[in-house]
Short mmCIF file of N, CA and C in Angstrom, two decimals:
data_model
loop_
_atom_site.label_atom_id
_atom_site.label_comp_id
_atom_site.label_asym_id
_atom_site.label_seq_id
_atom_site.Cartn_x
_atom_site.Cartn_y
_atom_site.Cartn_z
N MET A 1 324.72 37.24 90.76
CA MET A 1 324.05 36.40 89.79
C MET A 1 322.84 37.15 89.18
N VAL A 2 322.11 37.83 90.10
CA VAL A 2 320.89 38.52 89.63
C VAL A 2 321.25 39.68 88.76
N SER A 3 322.35 40.36 89.14
CA SER A 3 322.82 41.52 88.31
C SER A 3 323.18 41.09 86.89
N ALA A 4 323.77 39.90 86.78
CA ALA A 4 324.14 39.39 85.42
C ALA A 4 322.91 39.13 84.67
N SER A 5 321.93 38.58 85.28
CA SER A 5 320.61 38.25 84.61
C SER A 5 319.89 39.58 84.15
N ILE A 6 319.95 40.54 84.99
CA ILE A 6 319.37 41.87 84.63
C ILE A 6 320.15 42.46 83.48
N GLN A 7 321.42 42.42 83.57
CA GLN A 7 322.27 42.93 82.50
C GLN A 7 322.00 42.26 81.22
N ARG A 8 321.92 40.90 81.22
CA ARG A 8 321.62 40.12 80.01
C ARG A 8 320.24 40.52 79.38
N ASN A 9 319.22 40.65 80.23
CA ASN A 9 317.92 41.04 79.76
C ASN A 9 317.86 42.44 79.19
N ASN A 10 318.63 43.39 79.88
CA ASN A 10 318.70 44.71 79.45
C ASN A 10 319.36 44.82 78.04
N PHE A 11 320.34 44.01 77.83
CA PHE A 11 321.04 44.07 76.48
C PHE A 11 320.03 43.70 75.36
N ILE A 12 319.31 42.64 75.55
CA ILE A 12 318.39 42.19 74.57
C ILE A 12 317.14 43.23 74.44
N LEU A 13 316.58 43.56 75.51
CA LEU A 13 315.40 44.40 75.58
C LEU A 13 315.75 45.83 75.18
N GLY A 14 316.96 46.24 75.34
CA GLY A 14 317.37 47.63 75.03
C GLY A 14 317.73 47.79 73.56
N ASN A 15 317.89 46.70 72.85
CA ASN A 15 318.38 46.76 71.50
C ASN A 15 317.24 46.42 70.55
N SER A 16 316.52 47.33 70.07
CA SER A 16 315.34 47.02 69.31
C SER A 16 315.65 46.37 67.90
N PHE A 17 316.76 46.70 67.34
CA PHE A 17 317.22 46.04 66.10
C PHE A 17 317.47 44.58 66.27
N LEU A 18 318.10 44.27 67.43
CA LEU A 18 318.44 42.85 67.79
C LEU A 18 317.04 42.09 68.02
N LYS A 19 316.15 42.77 68.69
CA LYS A 19 314.82 42.13 69.01
C LYS A 19 314.14 41.87 67.70
N PHE A 20 314.19 42.75 66.79
CA PHE A 20 313.64 42.55 65.43
C PHE A 20 314.24 41.37 64.70
N LEU A 21 315.61 41.34 64.75
CA LEU A 21 316.27 40.16 64.05
C LEU A 21 315.86 38.89 64.73
N ILE A 22 315.89 38.81 66.03
CA ILE A 22 315.50 37.58 66.70
C ILE A 22 314.11 37.19 66.38
N GLY A 23 313.20 38.13 66.45
CA GLY A 23 311.77 37.81 66.15
C GLY A 23 311.57 37.37 64.72
N PHE A 24 312.24 38.03 63.78
CA PHE A 24 312.17 37.66 62.35
C PHE A 24 312.82 36.25 62.08
N SER A 25 313.94 35.98 62.80
CA SER A 25 314.59 34.67 62.64
C SER A 25 313.72 33.55 63.21
N ILE A 26 312.97 33.79 64.28
CA ILE A 26 312.06 32.83 64.79
C ILE A 26 310.92 32.52 63.75
N LEU A 27 310.41 33.54 63.24
CA LEU A 27 309.32 33.38 62.20
C LEU A 27 309.86 32.64 60.96
N ASP A 28 311.13 33.00 60.54
CA ASP A 28 311.73 32.34 59.41
C ASP A 28 311.99 30.91 59.70
N CYS A 29 312.36 30.61 60.94
CA CYS A 29 312.69 29.22 61.41
C CYS A 29 311.45 28.39 61.25
N VAL A 30 310.35 28.88 61.74
CA VAL A 30 309.05 28.19 61.70
C VAL A 30 308.64 28.02 60.23
N PHE A 31 308.76 29.09 59.40
CA PHE A 31 308.46 29.02 57.97
C PHE A 31 309.38 27.96 57.27
N GLN A 32 310.64 27.90 57.61
CA GLN A 32 311.57 27.01 56.98
C GLN A 32 311.27 25.55 57.28
N ILE A 33 310.88 25.31 58.52
CA ILE A 33 310.55 23.94 58.92
C ILE A 33 309.27 23.48 58.21
N SER A 34 308.27 24.41 58.22
CA SER A 34 307.02 24.10 57.53
C SER A 34 307.21 23.89 56.03
N LEU A 35 307.97 24.78 55.44
CA LEU A 35 308.26 24.67 53.99
C LEU A 35 309.02 23.38 53.64
N GLY A 36 309.90 22.94 54.57
CA GLY A 36 310.64 21.76 54.37
C GLY A 36 309.69 20.56 54.31
N GLY A 37 308.69 20.61 55.18
CA GLY A 37 307.65 19.54 55.15
C GLY A 37 306.85 19.59 53.92
N PHE A 38 306.51 20.82 53.47
CA PHE A 38 305.80 20.99 52.27
C PHE A 38 306.54 20.46 51.04
N VAL A 39 307.82 20.74 51.03
CA VAL A 39 308.75 20.18 49.93
C VAL A 39 308.69 18.64 49.91
N ARG A 40 308.68 18.04 51.11
CA ARG A 40 308.69 16.58 51.12
C ARG A 40 307.37 16.05 50.73
N VAL A 41 306.25 16.61 51.20
CA VAL A 41 304.90 16.11 50.89
C VAL A 41 304.58 16.32 49.41
N THR A 42 304.98 17.35 48.85
CA THR A 42 304.67 17.61 47.38
C THR A 42 305.66 16.96 46.43
N GLY A 43 306.72 16.44 46.96
CA GLY A 43 307.74 15.78 46.07
C GLY A 43 308.53 16.88 45.30
N SER A 44 308.70 18.03 45.86
CA SER A 44 309.37 19.14 45.17
C SER A 44 310.87 19.17 45.43
N GLY A 45 311.45 18.15 46.06
CA GLY A 45 312.84 18.12 46.47
C GLY A 45 313.75 18.37 45.23
N LEU A 46 313.41 17.88 44.10
CA LEU A 46 314.22 18.09 42.89
C LEU A 46 313.71 19.16 41.99
N GLY A 47 312.94 20.06 42.57
CA GLY A 47 312.36 21.23 41.83
C GLY A 47 313.44 22.13 41.29
N CYS A 48 314.56 22.08 41.95
CA CYS A 48 315.84 22.82 41.46
C CYS A 48 316.90 21.70 41.26
N PRO A 49 317.26 21.31 40.07
CA PRO A 49 318.06 20.15 39.93
C PRO A 49 319.59 20.45 40.26
N ASP A 50 320.02 21.69 40.37
CA ASP A 50 321.42 21.89 40.62
C ASP A 50 321.53 22.87 41.90
N TRP A 51 322.73 22.99 42.37
CA TRP A 51 322.93 23.77 43.53
C TRP A 51 324.34 24.42 43.42
N PRO A 52 324.59 25.57 43.84
CA PRO A 52 323.75 26.44 44.63
C PRO A 52 322.71 27.24 43.80
N LEU A 53 322.83 27.22 42.52
CA LEU A 53 321.89 27.90 41.66
C LEU A 53 320.69 26.97 41.43
N CYS A 54 319.68 27.44 40.74
CA CYS A 54 318.53 26.68 40.36
C CYS A 54 318.29 26.91 38.89
N TYR A 55 318.55 25.82 38.14
CA TYR A 55 318.48 25.80 36.67
C TYR A 55 319.57 26.82 36.16
N GLY A 56 320.67 26.96 36.85
CA GLY A 56 321.80 27.78 36.45
C GLY A 56 321.52 29.31 36.76
N LYS A 57 320.50 29.67 37.47
CA LYS A 57 320.12 31.10 37.71
C LYS A 57 319.89 31.31 39.22
N ILE A 58 320.11 32.56 39.63
CA ILE A 58 319.81 32.89 41.03
C ILE A 58 318.24 32.88 41.18
N ILE A 59 317.51 33.49 40.30
CA ILE A 59 316.10 33.44 40.32
C ILE A 59 315.65 32.62 39.10
N PRO A 60 315.18 31.35 39.34
CA PRO A 60 314.85 30.52 38.14
C PRO A 60 313.56 30.77 37.57
N PRO A 61 313.29 30.14 36.34
CA PRO A 61 311.96 30.27 35.83
C PRO A 61 311.06 29.35 36.79
N MET A 62 309.96 30.02 37.16
CA MET A 62 309.15 29.41 38.15
C MET A 62 308.02 28.48 37.60
N ASN A 63 308.02 27.30 38.19
CA ASN A 63 306.84 26.40 38.05
C ASN A 63 306.52 25.97 39.48
N TYR A 64 305.50 25.06 39.61
CA TYR A 64 305.07 24.70 40.96
C TYR A 64 306.14 24.14 41.92
N HIS A 65 306.83 23.11 41.38
CA HIS A 65 307.87 22.44 42.25
C HIS A 65 309.15 23.30 42.38
N THR A 66 309.44 24.05 41.39
CA THR A 66 310.63 24.96 41.43
C THR A 66 310.39 26.04 42.48
N LEU A 67 309.22 26.65 42.43
CA LEU A 67 308.88 27.66 43.41
C LEU A 67 308.96 27.19 44.87
N ILE A 68 308.42 25.96 45.08
CA ILE A 68 308.44 25.44 46.51
C ILE A 68 309.95 25.17 46.88
N GLU A 69 310.74 24.48 46.08
CA GLU A 69 312.14 24.20 46.46
C GLU A 69 312.97 25.43 46.53
N TRP A 70 312.83 26.36 45.54
CA TRP A 70 313.61 27.57 45.61
C TRP A 70 313.30 28.39 46.80
N GLY A 71 311.98 28.46 47.23
CA GLY A 71 311.58 29.20 48.34
C GLY A 71 312.18 28.53 49.64
N HIS A 72 312.18 27.21 49.68
CA HIS A 72 312.79 26.57 50.81
C HIS A 72 314.30 26.87 50.92
N ARG A 73 314.95 26.88 49.78
CA ARG A 73 316.42 27.19 49.81
C ARG A 73 316.62 28.69 50.19
N THR A 74 315.87 29.57 49.67
CA THR A 74 315.96 30.98 49.92
C THR A 74 315.76 31.27 51.40
N SER A 75 314.67 30.66 51.94
CA SER A 75 314.36 30.84 53.36
C SER A 75 315.55 30.30 54.25
N GLY A 76 316.10 29.10 53.87
CA GLY A 76 317.20 28.60 54.62
C GLY A 76 318.44 29.51 54.62
N ALA A 77 318.74 30.08 53.45
CA ALA A 77 319.87 30.91 53.28
C ALA A 77 319.67 32.22 54.17
N LEU A 78 318.39 32.75 54.09
CA LEU A 78 318.06 33.93 54.92
C LEU A 78 318.20 33.66 56.40
N LEU A 79 317.75 32.48 56.78
CA LEU A 79 317.82 32.09 58.22
C LEU A 79 319.33 32.00 58.65
N GLY A 80 320.08 31.39 57.81
CA GLY A 80 321.52 31.32 58.15
C GLY A 80 322.20 32.68 58.24
N LEU A 81 321.85 33.57 57.35
CA LEU A 81 322.43 35.00 57.44
C LEU A 81 321.86 35.68 58.70
N LEU A 82 320.65 35.50 59.03
CA LEU A 82 320.14 36.11 60.26
C LEU A 82 320.83 35.62 61.49
N ILE A 83 321.06 34.34 61.57
CA ILE A 83 321.72 33.72 62.75
C ILE A 83 323.19 34.31 62.84
N LEU A 84 323.82 34.41 61.74
CA LEU A 84 325.19 34.92 61.71
C LEU A 84 325.17 36.36 62.14
N LEU A 85 324.24 37.20 61.64
CA LEU A 85 324.16 38.60 61.99
C LEU A 85 323.84 38.79 63.50
N ILE A 86 322.91 38.01 64.05
CA ILE A 86 322.64 38.07 65.46
C ILE A 86 323.84 37.76 66.27
N ASN A 87 324.57 36.74 65.83
CA ASN A 87 325.80 36.33 66.62
C ASN A 87 326.87 37.49 66.52
N ILE A 88 327.00 38.11 65.42
CA ILE A 88 327.97 39.16 65.27
C ILE A 88 327.57 40.28 66.20
N ILE A 89 326.34 40.67 66.18
CA ILE A 89 325.88 41.80 67.09
C ILE A 89 326.05 41.41 68.56
N VAL A 90 325.77 40.23 68.95
CA VAL A 90 325.89 39.84 70.33
C VAL A 90 327.39 39.85 70.76
N TRP A 91 328.25 39.31 69.89
CA TRP A 91 329.64 39.23 70.20
C TRP A 91 330.31 40.57 70.28
N THR A 92 329.94 41.44 69.33
CA THR A 92 330.60 42.76 69.29
C THR A 92 330.10 43.67 70.37
N GLN A 93 328.90 43.63 70.82
CA GLN A 93 328.31 44.53 71.80
C GLN A 93 328.39 43.96 73.19
N ASN A 94 328.66 42.68 73.37
CA ASN A 94 328.57 42.19 74.71
C ASN A 94 329.57 41.04 74.96
N ARG A 95 330.83 41.25 74.71
CA ARG A 95 331.84 40.28 74.79
C ARG A 95 332.03 39.82 76.25
N ASN A 96 331.85 40.62 77.22
CA ASN A 96 332.11 40.28 78.54
C ASN A 96 331.01 39.47 79.27
N ASN A 97 329.80 39.33 78.64
CA ASN A 97 328.76 38.57 79.14
C ASN A 97 328.89 37.05 78.71
N LYS A 98 329.31 36.26 79.68
CA LYS A 98 329.64 34.89 79.34
C LYS A 98 328.43 34.09 78.93
N PHE A 99 327.29 34.42 79.55
CA PHE A 99 326.11 33.66 79.08
C PHE A 99 325.71 33.98 77.59
N LEU A 100 325.71 35.19 77.24
CA LEU A 100 325.42 35.51 75.80
C LEU A 100 326.44 34.99 74.86
N THR A 101 327.74 35.11 75.25
CA THR A 101 328.76 34.51 74.45
C THR A 101 328.56 33.04 74.20
N PHE A 102 328.31 32.34 75.34
CA PHE A 102 328.04 30.91 75.27
C PHE A 102 326.89 30.53 74.42
N THR A 103 325.77 31.18 74.58
CA THR A 103 324.54 30.84 73.78
C THR A 103 324.75 31.24 72.32
N SER A 104 325.46 32.31 72.12
CA SER A 104 325.75 32.67 70.74
C SER A 104 326.63 31.65 70.00
N LEU A 105 327.69 31.17 70.71
CA LEU A 105 328.56 30.11 70.22
C LEU A 105 327.72 28.78 69.95
N ALA A 106 326.81 28.51 70.85
CA ALA A 106 325.97 27.31 70.70
C ALA A 106 325.15 27.41 69.48
N SER A 107 324.60 28.61 69.17
CA SER A 107 323.74 28.69 68.01
C SER A 107 324.56 28.59 66.75
N LEU A 108 325.82 29.04 66.78
CA LEU A 108 326.71 28.89 65.64
C LEU A 108 327.04 27.41 65.39
N ILE A 109 327.30 26.71 66.47
CA ILE A 109 327.62 25.26 66.41
C ILE A 109 326.35 24.58 65.76
N LEU A 110 325.21 24.93 66.16
CA LEU A 110 324.05 24.28 65.63
C LEU A 110 323.87 24.62 64.09
N LYS A 111 324.25 25.77 63.79
CA LYS A 111 324.19 26.20 62.38
C LYS A 111 325.25 25.33 61.59
N LEU A 112 326.47 25.10 62.12
CA LEU A 112 327.46 24.33 61.39
C LEU A 112 326.95 22.90 61.27
N LYS A 113 326.09 22.47 62.13
CA LYS A 113 325.50 21.04 61.99
C LYS A 113 324.66 21.02 60.73
N ALA A 114 324.16 22.07 60.29
CA ALA A 114 323.21 22.06 59.07
C ALA A 114 324.00 22.27 57.77
N LEU A 115 325.32 22.52 57.83
CA LEU A 115 326.09 22.71 56.62
C LEU A 115 325.97 21.56 55.61
N PRO A 116 325.91 20.27 56.02
CA PRO A 116 325.84 19.24 55.05
C PRO A 116 324.57 19.15 54.34
N ASN A 117 323.52 19.90 54.78
CA ASN A 117 322.20 19.79 54.12
C ASN A 117 322.23 20.22 52.65
N PRO A 118 322.80 21.44 52.35
CA PRO A 118 322.81 21.78 50.89
C PRO A 118 323.76 20.94 50.13
N ILE A 119 324.80 20.39 50.74
CA ILE A 119 325.73 19.59 50.07
C ILE A 119 325.01 18.21 49.61
N SER A 120 324.00 17.80 50.37
CA SER A 120 323.36 16.59 50.06
C SER A 120 322.59 16.73 48.72
N LEU A 121 322.37 18.01 48.25
CA LEU A 121 321.68 18.21 47.00
C LEU A 121 322.60 17.90 45.81
N LEU A 122 323.92 17.92 46.03
CA LEU A 122 324.87 17.73 44.97
C LEU A 122 325.03 16.27 44.61
N PHE A 123 324.70 15.37 45.59
CA PHE A 123 324.93 13.91 45.40
C PHE A 123 323.65 13.18 45.48
N PRO A 124 323.29 12.46 44.39
CA PRO A 124 322.07 11.72 44.41
C PRO A 124 322.13 10.42 45.26
N LEU A 125 323.16 10.20 46.02
CA LEU A 125 323.27 8.98 46.76
C LEU A 125 322.27 8.94 47.89
N THR A 126 321.59 7.89 48.00
CA THR A 126 320.60 7.81 49.00
C THR A 126 321.08 8.06 50.46
N ILE A 127 322.23 7.62 50.79
CA ILE A 127 322.75 7.76 52.19
C ILE A 127 322.92 9.24 52.50
N ILE A 128 323.47 10.03 51.52
CA ILE A 128 323.68 11.38 51.76
C ILE A 128 322.32 12.17 51.79
N ARG A 129 321.48 11.85 50.89
CA ARG A 129 320.13 12.49 50.96
C ARG A 129 319.38 12.18 52.33
N SER A 130 319.56 10.93 52.76
CA SER A 130 318.99 10.53 54.05
C SER A 130 319.52 11.33 55.22
N SER A 131 320.79 11.67 55.11
CA SER A 131 321.39 12.46 56.20
C SER A 131 320.71 13.83 56.37
N HIS A 132 320.32 14.41 55.25
CA HIS A 132 319.55 15.73 55.27
C HIS A 132 318.20 15.48 55.99
N LEU A 133 317.51 14.35 55.74
CA LEU A 133 316.25 14.12 56.28
C LEU A 133 316.43 13.74 57.83
N LEU A 134 317.44 13.04 58.15
CA LEU A 134 317.70 12.66 59.60
C LEU A 134 317.95 13.93 60.33
N ASP A 135 318.58 14.96 59.80
CA ASP A 135 318.82 16.17 60.52
C ASP A 135 317.57 16.83 61.07
N LEU A 136 316.44 16.55 60.41
CA LEU A 136 315.18 17.09 60.76
C LEU A 136 314.43 16.29 61.86
N GLU A 137 314.89 15.08 62.12
CA GLU A 137 314.33 14.22 63.11
C GLU A 137 314.63 14.66 64.49
#
């Protein structure tokens, strides 16, 4: 059991690119949560009226509310890509380590739980919008 723990730690500690990705994703996660609260407090939730684009563009014309909402979307997309990349690295380099495989799978399942969030932007129904906010609770 101890050797599996040492092997698990050596895999993460020995891979500087993976450490960078994990650290950056933690920072982005904190930023994403904070920015989500900022979107809510400033009333910027409809700063981008359409999805997945914003005003029909990848980079929209910026005003106060658009910048906040677009930043929140961009940060969320980046976080999703980081989680996916971390999982791919863990799976490809360490398939025999059951602990890392399990935790990697758990993080992907958690990411799948967040899939309805951007879909809630397509429908102005209160119940669907509320599901996005309940995900944060």
